[in-house]
CSV table of C-alpha atoms in Angstrom, one decimal:
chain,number,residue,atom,x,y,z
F,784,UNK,CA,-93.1,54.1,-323.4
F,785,UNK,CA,-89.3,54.5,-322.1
F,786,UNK,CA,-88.3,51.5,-323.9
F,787,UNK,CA,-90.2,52.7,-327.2
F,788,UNK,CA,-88.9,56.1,-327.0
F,789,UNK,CA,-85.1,54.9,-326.4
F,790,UNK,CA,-85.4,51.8,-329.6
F,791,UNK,CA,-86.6,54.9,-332.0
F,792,UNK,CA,-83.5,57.3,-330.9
F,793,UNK,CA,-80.9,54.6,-330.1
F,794,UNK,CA,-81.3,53.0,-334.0
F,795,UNK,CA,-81.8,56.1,-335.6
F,796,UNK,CA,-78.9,57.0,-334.2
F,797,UNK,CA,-76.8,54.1,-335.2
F,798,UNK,CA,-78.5,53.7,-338.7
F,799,UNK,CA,-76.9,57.5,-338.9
F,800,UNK,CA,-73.9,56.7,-337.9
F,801,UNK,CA,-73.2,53.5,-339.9
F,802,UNK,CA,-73.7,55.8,-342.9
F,803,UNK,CA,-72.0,58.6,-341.9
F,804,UNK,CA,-68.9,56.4,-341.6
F,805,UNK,CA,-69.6,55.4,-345.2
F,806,UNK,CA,-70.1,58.3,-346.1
F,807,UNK,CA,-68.7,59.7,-349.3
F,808,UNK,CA,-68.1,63.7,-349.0
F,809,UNK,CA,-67.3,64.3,-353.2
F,810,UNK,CA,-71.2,65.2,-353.6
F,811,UNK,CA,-70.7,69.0,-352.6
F,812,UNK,CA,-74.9,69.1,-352.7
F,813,UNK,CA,-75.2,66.1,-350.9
F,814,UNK,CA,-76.1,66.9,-346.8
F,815,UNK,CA,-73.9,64.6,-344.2
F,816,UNK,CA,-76.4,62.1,-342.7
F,817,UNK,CA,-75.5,63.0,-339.1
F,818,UNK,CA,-76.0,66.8,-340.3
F,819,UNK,CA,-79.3,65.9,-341.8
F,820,UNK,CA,-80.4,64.3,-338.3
F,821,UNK,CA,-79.5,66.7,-336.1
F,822,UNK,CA,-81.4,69.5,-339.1
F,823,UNK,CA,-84.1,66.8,-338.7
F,824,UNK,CA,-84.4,67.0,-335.1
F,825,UNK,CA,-84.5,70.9,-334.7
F,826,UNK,CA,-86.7,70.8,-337.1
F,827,UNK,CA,-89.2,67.9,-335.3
F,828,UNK,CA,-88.7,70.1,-332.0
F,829,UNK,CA,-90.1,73.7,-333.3
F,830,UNK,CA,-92.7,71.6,-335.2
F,831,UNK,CA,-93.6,70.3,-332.2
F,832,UNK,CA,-94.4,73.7,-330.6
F,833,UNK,CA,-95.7,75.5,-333.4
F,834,UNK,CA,-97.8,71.9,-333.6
F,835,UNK,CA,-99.2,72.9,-329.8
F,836,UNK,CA,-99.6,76.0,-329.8
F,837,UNK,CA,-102.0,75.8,-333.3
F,838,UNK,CA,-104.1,73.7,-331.4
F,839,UNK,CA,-104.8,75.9,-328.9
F,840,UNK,CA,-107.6,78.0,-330.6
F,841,UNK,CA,-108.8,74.7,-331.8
F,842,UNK,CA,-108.9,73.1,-328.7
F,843,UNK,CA,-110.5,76.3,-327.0
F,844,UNK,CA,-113.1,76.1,-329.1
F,845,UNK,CA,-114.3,72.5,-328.5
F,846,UNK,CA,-113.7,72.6,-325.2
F,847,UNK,CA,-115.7,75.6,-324.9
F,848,UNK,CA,-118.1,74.1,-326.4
F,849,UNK,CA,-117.8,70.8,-324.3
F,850,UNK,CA,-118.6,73.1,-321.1
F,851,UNK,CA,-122.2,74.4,-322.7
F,852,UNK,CA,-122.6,70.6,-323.0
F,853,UNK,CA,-122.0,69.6,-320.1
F,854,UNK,CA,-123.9,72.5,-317.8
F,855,UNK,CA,-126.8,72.0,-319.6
F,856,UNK,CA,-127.0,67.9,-319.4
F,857,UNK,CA,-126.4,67.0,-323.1
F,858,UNK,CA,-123.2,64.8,-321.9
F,859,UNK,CA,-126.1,62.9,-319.1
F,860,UNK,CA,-128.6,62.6,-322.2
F,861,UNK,CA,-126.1,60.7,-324.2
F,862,UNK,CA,-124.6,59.1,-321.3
F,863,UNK,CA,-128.2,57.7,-320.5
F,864,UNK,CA,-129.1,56.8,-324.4
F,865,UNK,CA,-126.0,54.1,-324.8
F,866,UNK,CA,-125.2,53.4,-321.2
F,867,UNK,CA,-125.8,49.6,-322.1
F,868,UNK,CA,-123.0,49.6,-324.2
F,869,UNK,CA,-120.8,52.1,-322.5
F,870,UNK,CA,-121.0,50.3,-319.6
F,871,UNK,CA,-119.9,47.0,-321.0
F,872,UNK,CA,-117.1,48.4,-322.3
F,873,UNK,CA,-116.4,50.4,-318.8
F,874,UNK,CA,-117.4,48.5,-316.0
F,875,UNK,CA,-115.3,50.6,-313.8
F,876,UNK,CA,-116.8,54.2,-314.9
F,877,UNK,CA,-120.1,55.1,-313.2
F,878,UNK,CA,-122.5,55.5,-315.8
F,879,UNK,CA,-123.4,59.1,-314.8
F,880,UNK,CA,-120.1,60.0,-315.1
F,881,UNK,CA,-118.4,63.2,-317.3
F,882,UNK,CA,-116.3,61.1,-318.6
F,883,UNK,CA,-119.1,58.7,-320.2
F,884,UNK,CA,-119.8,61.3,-322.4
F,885,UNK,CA,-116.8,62.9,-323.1
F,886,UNK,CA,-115.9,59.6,-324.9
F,887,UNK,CA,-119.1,59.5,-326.6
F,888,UNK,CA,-118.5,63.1,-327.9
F,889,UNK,CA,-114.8,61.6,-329.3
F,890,UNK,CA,-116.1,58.9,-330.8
F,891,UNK,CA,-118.7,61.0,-332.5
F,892,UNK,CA,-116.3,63.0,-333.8
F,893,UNK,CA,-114.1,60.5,-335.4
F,894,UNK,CA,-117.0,58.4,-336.6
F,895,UNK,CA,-117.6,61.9,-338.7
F,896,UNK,CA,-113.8,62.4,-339.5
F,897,UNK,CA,-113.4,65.2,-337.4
F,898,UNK,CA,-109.9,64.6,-336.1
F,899,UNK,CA,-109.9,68.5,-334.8
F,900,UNK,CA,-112.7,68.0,-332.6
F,901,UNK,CA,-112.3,64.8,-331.7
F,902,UNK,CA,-108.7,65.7,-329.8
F,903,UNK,CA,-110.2,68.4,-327.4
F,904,UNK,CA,-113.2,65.8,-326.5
F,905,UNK,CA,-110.5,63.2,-326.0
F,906,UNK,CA,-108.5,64.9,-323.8
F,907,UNK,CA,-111.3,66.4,-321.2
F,908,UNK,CA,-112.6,62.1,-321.7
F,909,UNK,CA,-108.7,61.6,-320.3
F,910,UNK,CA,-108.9,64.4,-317.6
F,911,UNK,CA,-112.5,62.8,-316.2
F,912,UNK,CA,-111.3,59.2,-316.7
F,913,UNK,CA,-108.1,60.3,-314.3
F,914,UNK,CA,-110.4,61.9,-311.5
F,915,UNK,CA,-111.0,58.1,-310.5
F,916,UNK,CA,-107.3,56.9,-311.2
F,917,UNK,CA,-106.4,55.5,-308.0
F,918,UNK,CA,-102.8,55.2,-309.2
F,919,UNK,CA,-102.2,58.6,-310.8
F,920,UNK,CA,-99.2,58.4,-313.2
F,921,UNK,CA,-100.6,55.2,-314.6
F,922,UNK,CA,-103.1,54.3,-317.0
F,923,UNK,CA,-106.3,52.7,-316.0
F,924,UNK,CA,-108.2,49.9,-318.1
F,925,UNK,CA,-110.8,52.4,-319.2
F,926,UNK,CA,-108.0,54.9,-320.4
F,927,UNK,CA,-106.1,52.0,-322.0
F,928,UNK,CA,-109.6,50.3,-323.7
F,929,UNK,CA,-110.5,54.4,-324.6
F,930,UNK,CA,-107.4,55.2,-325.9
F,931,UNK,CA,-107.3,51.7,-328.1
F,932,UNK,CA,-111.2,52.7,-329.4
F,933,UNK,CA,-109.4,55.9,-330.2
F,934,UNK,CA,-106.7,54.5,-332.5
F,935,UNK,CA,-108.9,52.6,-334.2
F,936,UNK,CA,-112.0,54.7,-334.5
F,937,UNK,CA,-114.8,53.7,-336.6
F,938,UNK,CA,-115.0,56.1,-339.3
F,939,UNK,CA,-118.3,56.7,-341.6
F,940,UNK,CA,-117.3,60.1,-343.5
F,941,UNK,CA,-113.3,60.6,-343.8
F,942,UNK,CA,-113.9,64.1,-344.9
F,943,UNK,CA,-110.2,65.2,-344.9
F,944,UNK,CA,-109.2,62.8,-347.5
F,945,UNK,CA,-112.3,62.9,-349.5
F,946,UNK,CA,-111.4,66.7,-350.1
F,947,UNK,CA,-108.3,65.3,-350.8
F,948,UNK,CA,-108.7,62.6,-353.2
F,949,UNK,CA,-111.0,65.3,-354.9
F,950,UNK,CA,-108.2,68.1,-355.4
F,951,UNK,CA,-106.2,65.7,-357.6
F,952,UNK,CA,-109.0,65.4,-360.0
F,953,UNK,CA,-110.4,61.9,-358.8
F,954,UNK,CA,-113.7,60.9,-360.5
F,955,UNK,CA,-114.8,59.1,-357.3
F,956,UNK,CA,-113.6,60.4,-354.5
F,957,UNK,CA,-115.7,59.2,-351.9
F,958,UNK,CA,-115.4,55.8,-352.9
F,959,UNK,CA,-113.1,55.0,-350.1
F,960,UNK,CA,-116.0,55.7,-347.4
F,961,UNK,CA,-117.5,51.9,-347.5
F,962,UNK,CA,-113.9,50.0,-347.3
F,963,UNK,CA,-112.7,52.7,-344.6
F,964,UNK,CA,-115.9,51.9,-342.8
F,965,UNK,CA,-115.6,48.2,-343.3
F,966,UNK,CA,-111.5,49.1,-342.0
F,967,UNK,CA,-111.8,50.7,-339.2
F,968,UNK,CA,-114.9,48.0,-338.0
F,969,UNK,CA,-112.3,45.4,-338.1
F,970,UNK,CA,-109.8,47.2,-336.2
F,971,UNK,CA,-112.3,48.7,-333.3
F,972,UNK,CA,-113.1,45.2,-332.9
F,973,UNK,CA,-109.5,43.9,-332.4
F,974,UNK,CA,-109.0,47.0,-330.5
F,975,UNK,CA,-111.5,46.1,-327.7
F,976,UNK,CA,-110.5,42.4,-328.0
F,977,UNK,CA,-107.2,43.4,-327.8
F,978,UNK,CA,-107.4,45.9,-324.6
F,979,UNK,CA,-109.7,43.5,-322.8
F,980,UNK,CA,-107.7,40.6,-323.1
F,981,UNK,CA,-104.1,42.1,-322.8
F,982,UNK,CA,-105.7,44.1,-319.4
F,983,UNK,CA,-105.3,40.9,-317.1
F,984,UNK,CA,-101.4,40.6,-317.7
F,985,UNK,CA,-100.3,44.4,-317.0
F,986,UNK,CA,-101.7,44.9,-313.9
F,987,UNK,CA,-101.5,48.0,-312.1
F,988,UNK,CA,-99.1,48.4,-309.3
F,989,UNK,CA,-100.8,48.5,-305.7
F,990,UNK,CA,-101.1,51.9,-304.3
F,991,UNK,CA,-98.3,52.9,-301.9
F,992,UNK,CA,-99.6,52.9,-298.4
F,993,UNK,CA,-97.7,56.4,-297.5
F,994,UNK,CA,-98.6,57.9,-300.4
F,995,UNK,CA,-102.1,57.0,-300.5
F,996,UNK,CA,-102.1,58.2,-296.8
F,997,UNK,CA,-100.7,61.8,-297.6
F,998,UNK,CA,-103.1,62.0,-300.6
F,999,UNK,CA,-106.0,61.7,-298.3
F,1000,UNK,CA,-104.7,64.2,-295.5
F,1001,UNK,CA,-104.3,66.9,-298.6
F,1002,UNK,CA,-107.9,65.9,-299.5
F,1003,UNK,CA,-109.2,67.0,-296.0
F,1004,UNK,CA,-107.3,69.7,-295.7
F,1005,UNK,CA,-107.7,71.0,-299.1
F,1006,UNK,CA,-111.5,69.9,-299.6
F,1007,UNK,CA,-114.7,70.1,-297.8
F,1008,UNK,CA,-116.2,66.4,-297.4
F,1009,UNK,CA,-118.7,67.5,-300.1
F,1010,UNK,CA,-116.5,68.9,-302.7
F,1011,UNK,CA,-115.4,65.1,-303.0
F,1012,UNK,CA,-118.3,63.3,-304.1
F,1013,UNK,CA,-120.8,66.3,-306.2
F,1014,UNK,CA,-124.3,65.3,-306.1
F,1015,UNK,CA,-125.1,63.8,-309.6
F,1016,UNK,CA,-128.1,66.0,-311.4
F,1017,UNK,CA,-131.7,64.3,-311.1
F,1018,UNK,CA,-132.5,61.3,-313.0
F,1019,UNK,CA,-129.2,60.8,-314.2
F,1020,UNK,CA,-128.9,57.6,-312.1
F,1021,UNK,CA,-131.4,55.6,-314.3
F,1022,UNK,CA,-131.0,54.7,-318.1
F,1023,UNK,CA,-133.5,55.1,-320.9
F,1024,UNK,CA,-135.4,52.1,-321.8
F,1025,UNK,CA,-133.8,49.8,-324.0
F,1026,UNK,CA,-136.2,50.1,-327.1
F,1027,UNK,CA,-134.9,54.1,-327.1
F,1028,UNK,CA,-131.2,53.4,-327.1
F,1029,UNK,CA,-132.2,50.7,-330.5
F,1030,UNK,CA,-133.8,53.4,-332.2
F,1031,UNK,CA,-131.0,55.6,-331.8
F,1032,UNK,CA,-128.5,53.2,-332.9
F,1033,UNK,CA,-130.9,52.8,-335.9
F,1034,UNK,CA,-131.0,56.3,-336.5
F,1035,UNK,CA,-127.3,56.6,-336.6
F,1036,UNK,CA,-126.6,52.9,-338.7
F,1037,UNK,CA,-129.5,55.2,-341.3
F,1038,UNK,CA,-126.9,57.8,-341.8
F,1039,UNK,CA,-124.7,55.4,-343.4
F,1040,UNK,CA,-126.0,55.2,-346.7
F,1041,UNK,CA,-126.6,58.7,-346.7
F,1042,UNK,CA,-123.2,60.2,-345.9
F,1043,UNK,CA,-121.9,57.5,-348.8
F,1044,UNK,CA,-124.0,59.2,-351.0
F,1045,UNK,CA,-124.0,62.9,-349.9
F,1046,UNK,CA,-121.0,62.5,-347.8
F,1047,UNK,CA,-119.1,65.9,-349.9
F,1048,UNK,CA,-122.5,67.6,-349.6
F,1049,UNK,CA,-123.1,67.3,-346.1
F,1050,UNK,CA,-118.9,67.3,-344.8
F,1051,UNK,CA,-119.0,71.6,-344.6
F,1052,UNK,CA,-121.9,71.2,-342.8
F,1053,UNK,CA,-120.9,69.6,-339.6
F,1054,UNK,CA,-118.8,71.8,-337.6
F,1055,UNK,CA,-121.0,75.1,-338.2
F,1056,UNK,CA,-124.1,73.0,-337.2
F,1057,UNK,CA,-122.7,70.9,-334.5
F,1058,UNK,CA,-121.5,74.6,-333.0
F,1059,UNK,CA,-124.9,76.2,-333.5
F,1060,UNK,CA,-126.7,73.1,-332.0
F,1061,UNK,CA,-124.4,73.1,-328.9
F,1062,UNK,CA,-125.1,76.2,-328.1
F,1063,UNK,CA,-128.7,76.1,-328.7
F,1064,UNK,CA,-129.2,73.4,-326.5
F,1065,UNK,CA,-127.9,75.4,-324.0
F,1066,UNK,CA,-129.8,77.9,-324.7
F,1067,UNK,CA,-132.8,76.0,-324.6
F,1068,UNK,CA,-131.2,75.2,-321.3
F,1069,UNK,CA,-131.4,78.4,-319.6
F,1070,UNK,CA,-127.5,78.4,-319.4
F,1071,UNK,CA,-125.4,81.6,-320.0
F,1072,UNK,CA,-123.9,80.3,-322.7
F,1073,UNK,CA,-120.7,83.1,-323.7
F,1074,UNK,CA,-119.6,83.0,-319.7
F,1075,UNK,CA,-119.6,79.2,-319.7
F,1076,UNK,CA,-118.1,79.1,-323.1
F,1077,UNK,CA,-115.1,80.8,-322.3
F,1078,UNK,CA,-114.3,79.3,-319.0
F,1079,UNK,CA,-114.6,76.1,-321.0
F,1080,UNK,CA,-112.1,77.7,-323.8
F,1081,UNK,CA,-109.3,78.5,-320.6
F,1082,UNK,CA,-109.1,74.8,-320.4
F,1083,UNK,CA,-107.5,74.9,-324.2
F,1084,UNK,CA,-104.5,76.9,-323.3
F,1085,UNK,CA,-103.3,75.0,-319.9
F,1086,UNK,CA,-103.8,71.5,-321.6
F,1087,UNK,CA,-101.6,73.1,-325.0
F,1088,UNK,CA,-99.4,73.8,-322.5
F,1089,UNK,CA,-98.9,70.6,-321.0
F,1090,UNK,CA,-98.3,68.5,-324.0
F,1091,UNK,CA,-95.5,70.1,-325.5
F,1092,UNK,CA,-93.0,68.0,-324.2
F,1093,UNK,CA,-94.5,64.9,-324.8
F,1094,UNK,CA,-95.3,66.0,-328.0
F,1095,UNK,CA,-91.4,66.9,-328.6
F,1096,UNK,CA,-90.2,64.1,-327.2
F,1097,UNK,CA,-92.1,61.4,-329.6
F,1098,UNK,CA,-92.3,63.5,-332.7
F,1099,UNK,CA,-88.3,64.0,-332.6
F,1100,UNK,CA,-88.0,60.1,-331.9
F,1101,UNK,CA,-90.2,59.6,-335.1
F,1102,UNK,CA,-87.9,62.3,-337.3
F,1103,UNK,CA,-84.8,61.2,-336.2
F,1104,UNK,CA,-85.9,56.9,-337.3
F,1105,UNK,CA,-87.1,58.7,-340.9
F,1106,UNK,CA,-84.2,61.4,-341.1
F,1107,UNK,CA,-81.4,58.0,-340.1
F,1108,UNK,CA,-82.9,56.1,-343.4
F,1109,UNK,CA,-84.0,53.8,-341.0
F,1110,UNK,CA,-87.2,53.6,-342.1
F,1111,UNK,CA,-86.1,53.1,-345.6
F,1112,UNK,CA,-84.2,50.4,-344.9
F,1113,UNK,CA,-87.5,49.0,-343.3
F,1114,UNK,CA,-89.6,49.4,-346.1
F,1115,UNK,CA,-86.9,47.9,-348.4
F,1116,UNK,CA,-86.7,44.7,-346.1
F,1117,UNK,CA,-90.2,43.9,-345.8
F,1118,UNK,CA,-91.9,45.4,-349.1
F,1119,UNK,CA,-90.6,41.9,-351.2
F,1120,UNK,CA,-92.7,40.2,-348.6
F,1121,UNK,CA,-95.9,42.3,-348.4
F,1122,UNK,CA,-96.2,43.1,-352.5
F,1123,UNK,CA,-97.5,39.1,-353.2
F,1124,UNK,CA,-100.1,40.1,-349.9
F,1125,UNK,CA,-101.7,42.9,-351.8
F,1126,UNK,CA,-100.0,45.6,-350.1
F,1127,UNK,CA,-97.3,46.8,-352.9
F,1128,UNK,CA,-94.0,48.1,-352.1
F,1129,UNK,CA,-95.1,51.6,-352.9
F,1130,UNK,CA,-97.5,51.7,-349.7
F,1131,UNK,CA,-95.3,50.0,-347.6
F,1132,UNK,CA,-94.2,53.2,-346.3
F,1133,UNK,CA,-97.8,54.5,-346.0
F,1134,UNK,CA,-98.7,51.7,-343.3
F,1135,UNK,CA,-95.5,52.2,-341.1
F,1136,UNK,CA,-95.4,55.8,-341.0
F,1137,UNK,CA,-99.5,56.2,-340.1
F,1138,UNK,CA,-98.7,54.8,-336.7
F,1139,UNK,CA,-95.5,57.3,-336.2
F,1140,UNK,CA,-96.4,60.4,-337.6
F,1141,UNK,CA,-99.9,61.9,-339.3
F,1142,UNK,CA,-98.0,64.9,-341.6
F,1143,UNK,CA,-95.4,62.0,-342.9
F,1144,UNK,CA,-98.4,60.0,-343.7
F,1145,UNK,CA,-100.6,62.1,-345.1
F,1146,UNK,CA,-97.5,63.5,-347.2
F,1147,UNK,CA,-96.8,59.9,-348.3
F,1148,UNK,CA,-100.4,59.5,-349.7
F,1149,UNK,CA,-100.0,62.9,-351.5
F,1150,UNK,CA,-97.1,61.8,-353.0
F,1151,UNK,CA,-98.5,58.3,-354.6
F,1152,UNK,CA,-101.7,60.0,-355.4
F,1153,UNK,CA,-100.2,62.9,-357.3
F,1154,UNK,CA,-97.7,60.5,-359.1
F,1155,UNK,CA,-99.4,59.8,-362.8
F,1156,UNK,CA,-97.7,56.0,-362.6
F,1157,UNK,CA,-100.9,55.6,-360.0
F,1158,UNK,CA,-103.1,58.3,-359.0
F,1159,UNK,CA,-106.1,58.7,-356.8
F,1160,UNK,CA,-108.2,56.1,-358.7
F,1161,UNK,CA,-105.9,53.2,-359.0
F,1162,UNK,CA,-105.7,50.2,-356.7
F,1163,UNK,CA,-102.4,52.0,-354.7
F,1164,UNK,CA,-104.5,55.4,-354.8
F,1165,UNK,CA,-107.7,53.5,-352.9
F,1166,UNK,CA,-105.3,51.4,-350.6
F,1167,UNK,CA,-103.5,54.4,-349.2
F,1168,UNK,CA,-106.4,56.5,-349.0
F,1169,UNK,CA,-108.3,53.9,-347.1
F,1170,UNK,CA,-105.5,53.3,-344.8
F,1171,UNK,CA,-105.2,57.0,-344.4
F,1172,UNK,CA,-108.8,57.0,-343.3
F,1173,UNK,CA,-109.0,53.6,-341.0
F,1174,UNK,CA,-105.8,53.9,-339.2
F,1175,UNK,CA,-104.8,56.2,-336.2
F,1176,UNK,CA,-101.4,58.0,-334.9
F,1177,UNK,CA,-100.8,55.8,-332.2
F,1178,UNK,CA,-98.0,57.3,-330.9
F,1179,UNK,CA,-99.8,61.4,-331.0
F,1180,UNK,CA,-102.1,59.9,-329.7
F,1181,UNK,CA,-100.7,58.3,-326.7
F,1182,UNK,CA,-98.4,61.5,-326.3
F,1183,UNK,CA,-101.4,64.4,-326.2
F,1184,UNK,CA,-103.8,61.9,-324.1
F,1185,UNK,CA,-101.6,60.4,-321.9
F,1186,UNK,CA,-99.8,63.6,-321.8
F,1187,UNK,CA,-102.5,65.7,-321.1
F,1188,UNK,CA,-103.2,63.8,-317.1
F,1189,UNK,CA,-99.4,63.2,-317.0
F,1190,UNK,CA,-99.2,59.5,-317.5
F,1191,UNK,CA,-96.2,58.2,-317.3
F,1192,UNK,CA,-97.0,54.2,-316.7
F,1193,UNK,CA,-99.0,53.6,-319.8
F,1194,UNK,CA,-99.2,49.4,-319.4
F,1195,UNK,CA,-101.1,47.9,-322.6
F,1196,UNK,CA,-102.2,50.5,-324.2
F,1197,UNK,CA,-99.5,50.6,-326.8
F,1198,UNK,CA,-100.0,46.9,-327.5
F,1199,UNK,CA,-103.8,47.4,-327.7
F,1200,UNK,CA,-103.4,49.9,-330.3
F,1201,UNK,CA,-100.7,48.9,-332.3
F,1202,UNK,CA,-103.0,45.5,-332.4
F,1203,UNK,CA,-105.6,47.9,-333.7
F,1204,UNK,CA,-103.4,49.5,-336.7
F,1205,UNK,CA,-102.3,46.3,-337.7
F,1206,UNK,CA,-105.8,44.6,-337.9
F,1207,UNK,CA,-107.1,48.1,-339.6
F,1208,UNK,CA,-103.7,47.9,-342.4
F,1209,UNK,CA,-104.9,44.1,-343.3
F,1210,UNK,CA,-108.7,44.9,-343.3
F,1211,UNK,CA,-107.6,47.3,-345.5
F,1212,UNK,CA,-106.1,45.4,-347.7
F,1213,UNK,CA,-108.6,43.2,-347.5
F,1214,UNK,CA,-111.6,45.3,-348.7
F,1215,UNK,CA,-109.5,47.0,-351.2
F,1216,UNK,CA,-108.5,43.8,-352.6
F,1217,UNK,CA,-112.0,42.7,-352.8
F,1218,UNK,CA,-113.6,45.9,-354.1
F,1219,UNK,CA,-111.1,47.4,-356.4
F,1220,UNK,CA,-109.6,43.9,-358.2
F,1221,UNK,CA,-106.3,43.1,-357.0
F,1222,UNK,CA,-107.9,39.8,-354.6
C-alpha cells in the first residue's frame, strides 16, 4: 500500500507540474493546474471527513443491529447452514466463529446491493477475523481472500443504479440485473482464484520472538485464563446436514428470477424488513433488544473514528491523479486500444475510476447516461451501468477495512482484487456485448 499510495501522489504531482510549466496564463477564467491540485486536495481531505463522519449513523445502525444478531445466535444459524462452503474458503477460521457470520451478513448485503449495510458487517467481519491475527499489523489469508470476495461481490439486485437508470427515463431499467449477475460471477471467481493462488508467494513474516513474548505477559496480566478462549454456545460445534444447507442454497438461487422480475418492487422493501426481522428474532430470542442495540451502535462511532485517516490519505491520492490530468492522459492512451474490444473510449474512464473512487464513478455514469448522444438504454448506457453494478472500490475498500483493525502490511490483497475488477470490466464487456448487440 506505501508503494501504491506514493505512484498516485508522485505522478500526479509531476503530471501537474509538467503542465504548469506549460502553462499559458492569458485565459484569466482558466485555474493554474498546480492551483487546481492543491483546491483538489483540500477538497478530497474535508470530503474525506464529512465522508466518515456520514457514516457514522449508518454504521451505528447495522452494527446495532449486528449485536441483536449475534446475542441471540442468528450469526451461529447461518454459520452452521453454509459452513461447507465457508470453510473451504476459510480453513483457518473456526467454523463457529463471529467472524463466519459476519462475512455471510456482508455478502448478503452486497448480493442485495446494499453497499450501506454491507460496510458496517464488513468491518465487525475485519474486527473478528483480526482477533486470531497472529501478526497484528498484517493481513491474514482469510482477510485478504474476504476482502477480494468483497471487491468482487456477487450482485443479484443493484438497486442503487436501477433507481438510477430509472430517473433518466429508461424504459428498462432493470435490464442490467442478469449481465451484472453474470459480471460479478466471473469476477468472485477470479477473485478466490486469485487470493488462493497469489496467498503462497506473500507470506507472512514470522512473529517476533520478543514481541510475541510481551503480548502474552499483557494477556495474563490483563486477562483471566477464561476470558481468552469464551465457551462457544451449545451445538454450535456441529453443522446442519448437508441436504439443509442445498435447500437453502436453492431457496436463495429461486430468488433470482424473482428479483429480475420484481427487483424495483421488492428494492424499498429490504432494509425496513431486514431491521424488523432482526429485531424480532431477537425478540423471539428473549434478548433485550434496545440495550443490546445500542451497545452495538457505540461500536459505529469508534470505528468512524478510526478510518479517517486512511480514508484521507487514499481519497486525496485518488483526487490529486484526476485533478493532475493524469488520468486523462490515461484514458486518451489506452481508449484507441480498448474501443475495437467493445469497451468504447467513452467508458474508458468509467472502468479506471470504479477501482479509485465510487462518487467519481458513479458521476461518470451520470454523465454518459444523461448525455442524449447515448443515454441509459444504449449499448454505453448498459456497459457503464453494468460495470457500475459488478465492480467494487478497491482502494475504499482496502482503506475502511484494513483501516478499521489498523493494517498496515496488506500482502496480496491489492493484487487479488484488482485481479477481481479487471476479470468483472471484461465479463462485463462480455455480456453486454452479447446481450445488447455490439459482440
Amino acid at each position: 500500500m506505501n508503494l501504491v499510495f506514493f505512484a498516485l501522489v508522485a505522478v500526479a504531482f509531476a503530471v501537474a507540474a509538467v503542465r504548469q510549466l506549460l502553462w499559458d496564463a492569458g485565459g484569466l477564467d482558466e485555474v493554474a493546474p498546480m492551483a487546481l491540485l492543491t483546491d483538489e486536495m483540500i477538497a478530497a481531505a474535508r470530503a474525506s471527513v464529512e465522508l466518515a463522519i456520514g457514516l457514522v449513523g449508518v454504521m451505528a445502525l447495522f452494527l446495532g443491529l449486528m449485536k441483536v444478531a449475534e446475542q441471540g445466535g442468528l450469526l451461529v444459524i447461518i454459520a452452521k447452514t453454509v459452513r461447507p462452503l465457508m470453510t473451504r474458503l476459510f480453513p483457518d477460521v473456526p467454523p463457529n466463529h463471529p467472524a463466519m457470520g459476519a462475512m455471510i451478513l456482508n455478502i448478503s448485503a452486497n448480493v442485495l446491493g446494499l453497499g450501506n449495510a454491507a460496510t458496517p458487517f464488513g468491518i465487525r467481519a475485519m474486527q473478528e477475523l483480526d482477533k486470531l491475527n497472529p501478526h497484528k499489523g498484517t493481513a491474514t489469508n482469510a482477510m485478504a481472500l474476504f476482502l477480494a470476495i468483497n471487491t468482487s461481490s456477487v450482485t443479484i439486485l443493484p438497486t442503487g443504479v436501477i433507481a438510477l437508470r430509472a430517473s433518466l427515463g429508461s424504459t428498462e431499467p432493470a435490464a442490467i440485473v442478469p449481465t451484472t449477475l453474470v459480471a460479478t460471477l466471473c469476477s468472485t471467481i477470479v477473485a478466490i482464484v486469485a487470493a488462493k493462488s497469489l496467498q503462497r508467494f506473500f507470506a507472512a513474516p514470522p512473529p517476533d520472538a520478543e514481541t510475541e513474548e510481551r503480548e502474552m505477559d499483557a494477556d495474563e496480566v490483563t486477562a483471566p485464563p477464561a476470558a481468552k478462549t469464551p465457551e462457544a454456545p451449545a451445538g454450535s460445534d456441529e453443522a446442519y446436514p448437508l441436504h439443509v444447507s442445498l435447500l437453502v442454497l436453492l431457496g436463495v438461487t429461486a430468488l433470482v428470477p424473482l428479483t429480475i422480475l420484481y427487483g424495483r418492487e421488492i428494492s424499498p422493501w429490504i432494509v425496513p424488513a431486514l431491521m424488523v426481522g432482526l429485531l424480532g428474532f431477537g425478540m423471539a430470542k428473549r434478548v433485550r433488544v434496545y440495550e443490546c442495540f445500542v451497545e452495538g451502535a457505540k461500536d459505529g462511532f469508534q470505528v468512524a473514528l478510526k478510518i479517517i485517516p486512511y480514508l484521507v490519505a487514499i481519497l486525496v491520492a485518488v483526487a490529486m491523479f484526476r485533478a493532475s490530468g493524469a488520468l486523462d492522459a490515461l484514458v486518451a492512451a489506452i481508449g484507441s486500444f480498448t474501443d475495437p474490444l467493445g469497451l468504447p473510449a467513452e467508458a474508458v474512464p468509467m472502468a479506471l475510476l470504479r477501482p479509485l473512487s465510487g462518487s467519481g464513478a458513479y458521476g461518470v455514469m451520470t454523465s454518459i447516461m444523461q448525455d442524449p448522444a447515448t443515454g441509459p438504454d444504449t449499448y454505453v448506457g448498459f456497459l457503464v451501468s453494468t460495470l457500475q453494478g459488478s465492480t467494487e472500490t478497491t482502494f475504499y475498500v482496502l482503506a475502511v477495512y484494513f483501516g478499521a483493525v489498523q493494517i498496515r502490511r496488506i500482502r496480496h490483497a491489492l493484487a487479488a482484487g484488482i485481479s477481481a475488477d479487471i476479470a468483472g470490466v471484461i465479463a462485463a464487456v462480455t455480456i453486454v456485448g452479447l446481450l445488447f448487440g455490439a459482440l
